[in-house]
mmCIF file with all atom_site columns, C-alpha atoms in Angstrom:
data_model
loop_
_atom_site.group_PDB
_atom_site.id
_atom_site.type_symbol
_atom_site.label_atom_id
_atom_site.label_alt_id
_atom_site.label_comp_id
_atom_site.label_asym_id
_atom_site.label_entity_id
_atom_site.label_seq_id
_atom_site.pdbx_PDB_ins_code
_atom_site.Cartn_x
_atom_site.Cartn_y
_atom_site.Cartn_z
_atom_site.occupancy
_atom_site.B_iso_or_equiv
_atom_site.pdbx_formal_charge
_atom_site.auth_seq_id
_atom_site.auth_comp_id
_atom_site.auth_asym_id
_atom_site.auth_atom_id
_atom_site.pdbx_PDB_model_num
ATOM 1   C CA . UNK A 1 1   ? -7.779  -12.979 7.906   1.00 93.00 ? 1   UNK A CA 1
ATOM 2   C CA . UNK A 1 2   ? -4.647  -12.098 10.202  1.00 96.00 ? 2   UNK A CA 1
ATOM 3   C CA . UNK A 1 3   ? -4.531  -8.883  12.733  1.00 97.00 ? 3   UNK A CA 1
ATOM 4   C CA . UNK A 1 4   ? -1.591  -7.543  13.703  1.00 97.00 ? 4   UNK A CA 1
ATOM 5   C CA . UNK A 1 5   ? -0.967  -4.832  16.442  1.00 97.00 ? 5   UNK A CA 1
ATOM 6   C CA . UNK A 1 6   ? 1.730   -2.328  16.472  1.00 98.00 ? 6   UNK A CA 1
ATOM 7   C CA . UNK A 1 7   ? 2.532   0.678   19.119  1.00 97.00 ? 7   UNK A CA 1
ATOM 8   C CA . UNK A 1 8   ? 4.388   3.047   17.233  1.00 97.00 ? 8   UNK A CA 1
ATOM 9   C CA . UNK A 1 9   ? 5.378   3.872   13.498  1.00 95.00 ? 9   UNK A CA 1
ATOM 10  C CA . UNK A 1 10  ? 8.734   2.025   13.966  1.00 96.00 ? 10  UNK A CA 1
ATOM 11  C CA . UNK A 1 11  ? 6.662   -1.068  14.782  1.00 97.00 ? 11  UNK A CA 1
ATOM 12  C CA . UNK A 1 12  ? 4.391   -0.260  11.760  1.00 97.00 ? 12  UNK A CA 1
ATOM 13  C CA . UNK A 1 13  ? 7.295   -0.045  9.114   1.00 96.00 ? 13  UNK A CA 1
ATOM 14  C CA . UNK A 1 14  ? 8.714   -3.174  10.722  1.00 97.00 ? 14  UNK A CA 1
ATOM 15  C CA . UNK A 1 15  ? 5.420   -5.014  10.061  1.00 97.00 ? 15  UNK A CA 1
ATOM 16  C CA . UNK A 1 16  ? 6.195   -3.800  6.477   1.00 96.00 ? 16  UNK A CA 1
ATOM 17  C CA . UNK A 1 17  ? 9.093   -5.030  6.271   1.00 96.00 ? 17  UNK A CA 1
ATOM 18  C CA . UNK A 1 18  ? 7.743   -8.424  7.648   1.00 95.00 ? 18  UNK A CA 1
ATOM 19  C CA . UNK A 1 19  ? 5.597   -8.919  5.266   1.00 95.00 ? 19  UNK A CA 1
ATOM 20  C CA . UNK A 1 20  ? 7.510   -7.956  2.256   1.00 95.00 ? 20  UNK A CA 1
ATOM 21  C CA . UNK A 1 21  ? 8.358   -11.855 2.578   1.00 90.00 ? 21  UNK A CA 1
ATOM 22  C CA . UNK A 1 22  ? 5.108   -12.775 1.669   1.00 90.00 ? 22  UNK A CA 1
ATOM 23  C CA . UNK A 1 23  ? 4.840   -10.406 -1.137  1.00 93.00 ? 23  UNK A CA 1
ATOM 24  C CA . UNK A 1 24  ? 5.178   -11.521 -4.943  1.00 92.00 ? 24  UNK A CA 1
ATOM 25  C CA . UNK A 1 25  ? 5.454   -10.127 -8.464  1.00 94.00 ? 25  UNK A CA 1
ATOM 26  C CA . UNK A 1 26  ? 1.828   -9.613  -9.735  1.00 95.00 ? 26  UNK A CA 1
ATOM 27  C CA . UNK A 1 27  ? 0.170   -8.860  -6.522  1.00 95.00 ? 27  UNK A CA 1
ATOM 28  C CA . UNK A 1 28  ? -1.868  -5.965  -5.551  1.00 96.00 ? 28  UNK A CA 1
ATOM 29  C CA . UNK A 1 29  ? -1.949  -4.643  -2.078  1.00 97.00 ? 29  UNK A CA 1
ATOM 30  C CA . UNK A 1 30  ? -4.765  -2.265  -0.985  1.00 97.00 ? 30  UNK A CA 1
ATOM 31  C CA . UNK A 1 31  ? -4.538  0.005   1.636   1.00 97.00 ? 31  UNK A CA 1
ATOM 32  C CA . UNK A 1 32  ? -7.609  1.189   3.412   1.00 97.00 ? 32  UNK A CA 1
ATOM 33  C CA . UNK A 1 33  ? -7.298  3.798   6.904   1.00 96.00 ? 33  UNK A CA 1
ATOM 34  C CA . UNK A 1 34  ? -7.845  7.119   7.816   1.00 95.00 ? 34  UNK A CA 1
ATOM 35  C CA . UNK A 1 35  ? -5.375  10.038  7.076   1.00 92.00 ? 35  UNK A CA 1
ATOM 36  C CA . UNK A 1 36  ? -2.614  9.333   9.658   1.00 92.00 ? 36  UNK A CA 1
ATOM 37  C CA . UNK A 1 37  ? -3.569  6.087   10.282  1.00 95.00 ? 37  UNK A CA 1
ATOM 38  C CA . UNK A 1 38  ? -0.003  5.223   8.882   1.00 95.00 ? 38  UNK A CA 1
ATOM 39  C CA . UNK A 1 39  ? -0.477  4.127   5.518   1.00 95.00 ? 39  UNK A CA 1
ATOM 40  C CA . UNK A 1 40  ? 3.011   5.390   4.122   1.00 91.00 ? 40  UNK A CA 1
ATOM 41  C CA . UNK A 1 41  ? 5.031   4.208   6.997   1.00 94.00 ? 41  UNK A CA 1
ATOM 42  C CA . UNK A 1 42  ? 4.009   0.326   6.308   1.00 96.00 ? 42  UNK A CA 1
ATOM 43  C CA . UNK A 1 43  ? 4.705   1.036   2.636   1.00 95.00 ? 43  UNK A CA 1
ATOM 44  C CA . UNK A 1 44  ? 8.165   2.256   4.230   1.00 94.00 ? 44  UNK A CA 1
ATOM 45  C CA . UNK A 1 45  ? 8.803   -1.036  5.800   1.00 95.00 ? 45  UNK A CA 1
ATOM 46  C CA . UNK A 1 46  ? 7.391   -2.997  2.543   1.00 96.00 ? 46  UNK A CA 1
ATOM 47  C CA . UNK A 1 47  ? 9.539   -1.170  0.144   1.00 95.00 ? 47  UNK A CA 1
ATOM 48  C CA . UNK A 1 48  ? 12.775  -1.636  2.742   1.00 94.00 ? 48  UNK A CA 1
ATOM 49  C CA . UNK A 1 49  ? 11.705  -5.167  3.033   1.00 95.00 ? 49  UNK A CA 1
ATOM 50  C CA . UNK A 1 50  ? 11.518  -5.691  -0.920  1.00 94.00 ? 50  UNK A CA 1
ATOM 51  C CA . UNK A 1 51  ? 14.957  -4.691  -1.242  1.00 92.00 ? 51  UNK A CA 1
ATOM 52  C CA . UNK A 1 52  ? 14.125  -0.682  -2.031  1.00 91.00 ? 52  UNK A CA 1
ATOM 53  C CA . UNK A 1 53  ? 15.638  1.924   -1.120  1.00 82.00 ? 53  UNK A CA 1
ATOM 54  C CA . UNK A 1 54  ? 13.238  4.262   1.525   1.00 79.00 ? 54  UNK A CA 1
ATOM 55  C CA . UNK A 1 55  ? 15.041  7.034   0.907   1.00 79.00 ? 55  UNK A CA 1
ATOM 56  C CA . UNK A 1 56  ? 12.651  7.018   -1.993  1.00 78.00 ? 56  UNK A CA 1
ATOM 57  C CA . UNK A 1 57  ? 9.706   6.660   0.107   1.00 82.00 ? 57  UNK A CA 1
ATOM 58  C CA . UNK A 1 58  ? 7.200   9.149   0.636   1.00 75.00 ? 58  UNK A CA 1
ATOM 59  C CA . UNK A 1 59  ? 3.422   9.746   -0.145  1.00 71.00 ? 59  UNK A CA 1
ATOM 60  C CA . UNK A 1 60  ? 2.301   10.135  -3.979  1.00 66.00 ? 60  UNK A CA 1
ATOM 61  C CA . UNK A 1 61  ? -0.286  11.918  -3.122  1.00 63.00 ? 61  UNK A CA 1
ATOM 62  C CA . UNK A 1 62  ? 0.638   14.639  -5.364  1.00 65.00 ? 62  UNK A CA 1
ATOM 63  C CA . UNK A 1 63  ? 2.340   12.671  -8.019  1.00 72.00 ? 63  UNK A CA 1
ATOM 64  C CA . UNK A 1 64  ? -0.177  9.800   -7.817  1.00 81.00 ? 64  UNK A CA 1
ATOM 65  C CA . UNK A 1 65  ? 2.695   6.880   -8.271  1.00 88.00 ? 65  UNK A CA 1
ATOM 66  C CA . UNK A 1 66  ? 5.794   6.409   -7.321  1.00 89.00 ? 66  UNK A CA 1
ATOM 67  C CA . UNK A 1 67  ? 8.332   3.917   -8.626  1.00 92.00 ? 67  UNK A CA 1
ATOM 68  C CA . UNK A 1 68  ? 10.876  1.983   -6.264  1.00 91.00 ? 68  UNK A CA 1
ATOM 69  C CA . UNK A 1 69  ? 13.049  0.118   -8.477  1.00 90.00 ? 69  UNK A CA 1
ATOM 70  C CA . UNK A 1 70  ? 13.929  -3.191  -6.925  1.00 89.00 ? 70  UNK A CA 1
ATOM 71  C CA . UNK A 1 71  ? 16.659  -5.952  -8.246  1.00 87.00 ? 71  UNK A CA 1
ATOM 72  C CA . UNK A 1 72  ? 14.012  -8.329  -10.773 1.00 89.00 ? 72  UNK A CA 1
ATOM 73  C CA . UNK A 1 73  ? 10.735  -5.724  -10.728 1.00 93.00 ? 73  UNK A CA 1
ATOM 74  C CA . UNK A 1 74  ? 9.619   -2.734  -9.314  1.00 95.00 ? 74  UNK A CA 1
ATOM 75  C CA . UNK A 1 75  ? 7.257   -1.540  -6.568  1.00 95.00 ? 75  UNK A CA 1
ATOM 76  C CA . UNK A 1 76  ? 4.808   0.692   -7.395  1.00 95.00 ? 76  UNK A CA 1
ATOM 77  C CA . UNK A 1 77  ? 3.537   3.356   -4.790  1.00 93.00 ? 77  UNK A CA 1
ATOM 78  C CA . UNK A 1 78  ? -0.048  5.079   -5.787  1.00 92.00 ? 78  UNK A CA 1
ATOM 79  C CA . UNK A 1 79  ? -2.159  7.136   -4.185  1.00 90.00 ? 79  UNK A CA 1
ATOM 80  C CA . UNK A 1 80  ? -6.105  7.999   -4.646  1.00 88.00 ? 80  UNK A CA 1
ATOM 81  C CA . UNK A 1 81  ? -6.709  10.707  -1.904  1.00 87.00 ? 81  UNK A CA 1
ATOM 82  C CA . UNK A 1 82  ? -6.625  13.404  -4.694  1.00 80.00 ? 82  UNK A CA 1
ATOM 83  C CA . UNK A 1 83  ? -8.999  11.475  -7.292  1.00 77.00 ? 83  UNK A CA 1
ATOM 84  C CA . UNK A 1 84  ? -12.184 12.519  -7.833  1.00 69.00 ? 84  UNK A CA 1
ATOM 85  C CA . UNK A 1 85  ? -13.505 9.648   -10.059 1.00 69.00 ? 85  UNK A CA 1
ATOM 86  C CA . UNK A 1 86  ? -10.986 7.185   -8.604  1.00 74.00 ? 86  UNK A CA 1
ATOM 87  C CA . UNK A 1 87  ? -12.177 4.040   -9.976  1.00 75.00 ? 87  UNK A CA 1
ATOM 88  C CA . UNK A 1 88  ? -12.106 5.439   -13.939 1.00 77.00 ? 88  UNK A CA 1
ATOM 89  C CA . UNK A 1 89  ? -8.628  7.177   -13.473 1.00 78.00 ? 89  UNK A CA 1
ATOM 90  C CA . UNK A 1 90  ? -7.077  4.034   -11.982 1.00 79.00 ? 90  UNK A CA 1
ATOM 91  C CA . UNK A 1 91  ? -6.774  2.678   -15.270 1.00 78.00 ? 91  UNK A CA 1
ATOM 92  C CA . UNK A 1 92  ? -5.415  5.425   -17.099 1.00 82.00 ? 92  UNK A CA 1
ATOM 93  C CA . UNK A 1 93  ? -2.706  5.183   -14.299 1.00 84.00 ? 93  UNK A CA 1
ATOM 94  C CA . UNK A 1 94  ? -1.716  1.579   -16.190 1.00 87.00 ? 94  UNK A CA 1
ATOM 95  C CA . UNK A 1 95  ? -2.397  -0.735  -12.757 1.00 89.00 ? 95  UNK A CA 1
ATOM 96  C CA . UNK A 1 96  ? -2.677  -3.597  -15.411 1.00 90.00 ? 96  UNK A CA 1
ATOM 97  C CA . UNK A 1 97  ? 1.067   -2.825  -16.907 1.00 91.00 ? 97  UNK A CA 1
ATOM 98  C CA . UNK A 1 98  ? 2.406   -1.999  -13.110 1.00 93.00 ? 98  UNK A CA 1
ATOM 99  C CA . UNK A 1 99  ? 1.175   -5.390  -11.824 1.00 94.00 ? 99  UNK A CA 1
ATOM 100 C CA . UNK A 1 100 ? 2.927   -7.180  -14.849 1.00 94.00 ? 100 UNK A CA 1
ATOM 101 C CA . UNK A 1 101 ? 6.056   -5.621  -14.115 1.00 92.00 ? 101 UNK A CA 1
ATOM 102 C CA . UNK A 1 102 ? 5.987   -5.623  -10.722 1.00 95.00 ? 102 UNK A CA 1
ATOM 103 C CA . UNK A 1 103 ? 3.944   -5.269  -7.241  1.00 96.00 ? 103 UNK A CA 1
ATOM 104 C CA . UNK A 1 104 ? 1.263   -2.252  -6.800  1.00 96.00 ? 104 UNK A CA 1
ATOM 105 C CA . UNK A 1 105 ? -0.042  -1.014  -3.465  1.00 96.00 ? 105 UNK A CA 1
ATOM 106 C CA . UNK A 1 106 ? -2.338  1.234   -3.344  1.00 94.00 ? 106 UNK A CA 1
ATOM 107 C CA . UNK A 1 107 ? -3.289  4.331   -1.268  1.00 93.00 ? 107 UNK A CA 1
ATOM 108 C CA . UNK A 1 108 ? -6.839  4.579   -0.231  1.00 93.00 ? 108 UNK A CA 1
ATOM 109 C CA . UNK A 1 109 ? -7.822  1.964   -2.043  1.00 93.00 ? 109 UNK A CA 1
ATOM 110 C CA . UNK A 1 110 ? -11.492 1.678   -0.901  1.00 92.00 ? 110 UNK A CA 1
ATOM 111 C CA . UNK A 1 111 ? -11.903 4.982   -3.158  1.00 89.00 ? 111 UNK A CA 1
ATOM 112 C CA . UNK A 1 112 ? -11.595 2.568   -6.054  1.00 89.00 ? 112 UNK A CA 1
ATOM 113 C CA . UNK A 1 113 ? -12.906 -0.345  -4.409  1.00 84.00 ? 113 UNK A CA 1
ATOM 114 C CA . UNK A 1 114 ? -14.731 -2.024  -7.616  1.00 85.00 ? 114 UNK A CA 1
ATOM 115 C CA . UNK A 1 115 ? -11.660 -1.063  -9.888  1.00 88.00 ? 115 UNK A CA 1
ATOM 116 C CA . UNK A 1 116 ? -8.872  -3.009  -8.024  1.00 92.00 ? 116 UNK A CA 1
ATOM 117 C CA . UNK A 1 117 ? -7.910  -6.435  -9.264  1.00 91.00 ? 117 UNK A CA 1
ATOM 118 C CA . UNK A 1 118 ? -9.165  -9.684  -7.686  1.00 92.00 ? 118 UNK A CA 1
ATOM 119 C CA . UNK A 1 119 ? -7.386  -11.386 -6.569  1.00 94.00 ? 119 UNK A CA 1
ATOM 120 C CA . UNK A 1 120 ? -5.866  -8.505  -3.669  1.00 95.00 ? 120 UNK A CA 1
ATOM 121 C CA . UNK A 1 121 ? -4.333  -8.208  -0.749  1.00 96.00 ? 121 UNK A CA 1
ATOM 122 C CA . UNK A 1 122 ? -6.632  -5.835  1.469   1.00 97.00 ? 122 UNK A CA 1
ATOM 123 C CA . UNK A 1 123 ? -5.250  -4.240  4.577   1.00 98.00 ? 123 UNK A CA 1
ATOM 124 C CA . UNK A 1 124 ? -7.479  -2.460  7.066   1.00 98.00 ? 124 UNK A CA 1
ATOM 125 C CA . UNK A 1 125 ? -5.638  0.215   9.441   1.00 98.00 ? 125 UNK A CA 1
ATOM 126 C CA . UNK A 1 126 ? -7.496  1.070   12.470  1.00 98.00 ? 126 UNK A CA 1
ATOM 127 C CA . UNK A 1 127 ? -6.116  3.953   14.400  1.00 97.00 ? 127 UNK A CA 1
ATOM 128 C CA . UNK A 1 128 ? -6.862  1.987   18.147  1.00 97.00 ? 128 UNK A CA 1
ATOM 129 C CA . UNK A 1 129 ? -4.334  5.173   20.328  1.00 96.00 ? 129 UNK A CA 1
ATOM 130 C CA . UNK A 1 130 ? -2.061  8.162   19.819  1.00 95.00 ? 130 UNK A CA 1
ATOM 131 C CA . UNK A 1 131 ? 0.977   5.396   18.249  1.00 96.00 ? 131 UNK A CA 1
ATOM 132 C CA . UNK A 1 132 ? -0.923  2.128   18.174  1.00 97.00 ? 132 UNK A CA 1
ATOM 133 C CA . UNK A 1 133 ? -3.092  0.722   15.401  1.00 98.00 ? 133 UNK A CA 1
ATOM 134 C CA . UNK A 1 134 ? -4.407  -2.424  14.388  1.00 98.00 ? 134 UNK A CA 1
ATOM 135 C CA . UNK A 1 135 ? -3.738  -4.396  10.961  1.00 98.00 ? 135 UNK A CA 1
ATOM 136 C CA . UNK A 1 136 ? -6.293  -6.358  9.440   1.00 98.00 ? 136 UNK A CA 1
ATOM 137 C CA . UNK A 1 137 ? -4.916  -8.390  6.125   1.00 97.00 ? 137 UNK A CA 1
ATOM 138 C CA . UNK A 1 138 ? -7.480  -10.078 3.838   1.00 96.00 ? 138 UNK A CA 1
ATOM 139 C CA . UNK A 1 139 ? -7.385  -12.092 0.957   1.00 94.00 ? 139 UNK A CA 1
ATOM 140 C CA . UNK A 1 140 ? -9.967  -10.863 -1.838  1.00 94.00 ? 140 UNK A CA 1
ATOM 141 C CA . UNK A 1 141 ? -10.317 -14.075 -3.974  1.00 92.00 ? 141 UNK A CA 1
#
């Protein structure tokens, strides 16, 4: 388990961005924290830090995924706020195709909890002040 503190959303997308490094073809990154807890922004960073381009970056929560093309595989941007039955409609989504072809993270993820792939990257966003939050990365093996 690592923690990581930022103070502002230009620290979170930097965190991103940090550990887009770390960050392979085939993974799945889950993304668990309240609305405005700054989900997108470190998805901002991730994408920038994966070679995207964040112009392309905002929520899905409307259009449920988004695709950022990158140079060898894409990263693919989804969002579960809307779902009702979360868990059943991730798979219709094709998460199992996405991770083949590229890197998935995923929008409040805990609303599909038992559906995501093991193993997962699982990132806890606490809201700790106005612009500061903490980070909590796990490895579900």
């Amino acid at each position: 388990m690592d923690i990581y503190e930022t103070s502002s959303p230009e620290d979170t997308v930097a965190l991103g961005r940090r550990l887009a490094g770390q960050t392979r073809q085939g993974e799945c990154i889950s993304l668990i924290g309240d609305l405005g807890a700054g989900k997108t922004a470190f998805v901002r960073g991730l994408a920038e830090g994966m070679g995207a381009d964040v112009q392309l970056v905002s929520s899905p929560t409307y259009v449920l995924v988004q695709e950022y093309p990158l140079d060898e595989m894409s990263l693919y941007h989804l969002d579960l706020y809307r779902m009702v039955h979360a868990a059943e409609e991730l798979s219709d989504l094709g998460l199992e195709e996405m991770l083949q072809n590229g890197v998935a993270v995923i929008e409040w993820a805990d609303r599909a909890a038992d559906a995501l792939p093991v193993p997962r990257t699982e990132i806890s966003i606490e809201i700790t002040g106005e612009q500061s939050r903490r980070f909590t990365v796990n490895n579900i093996n």
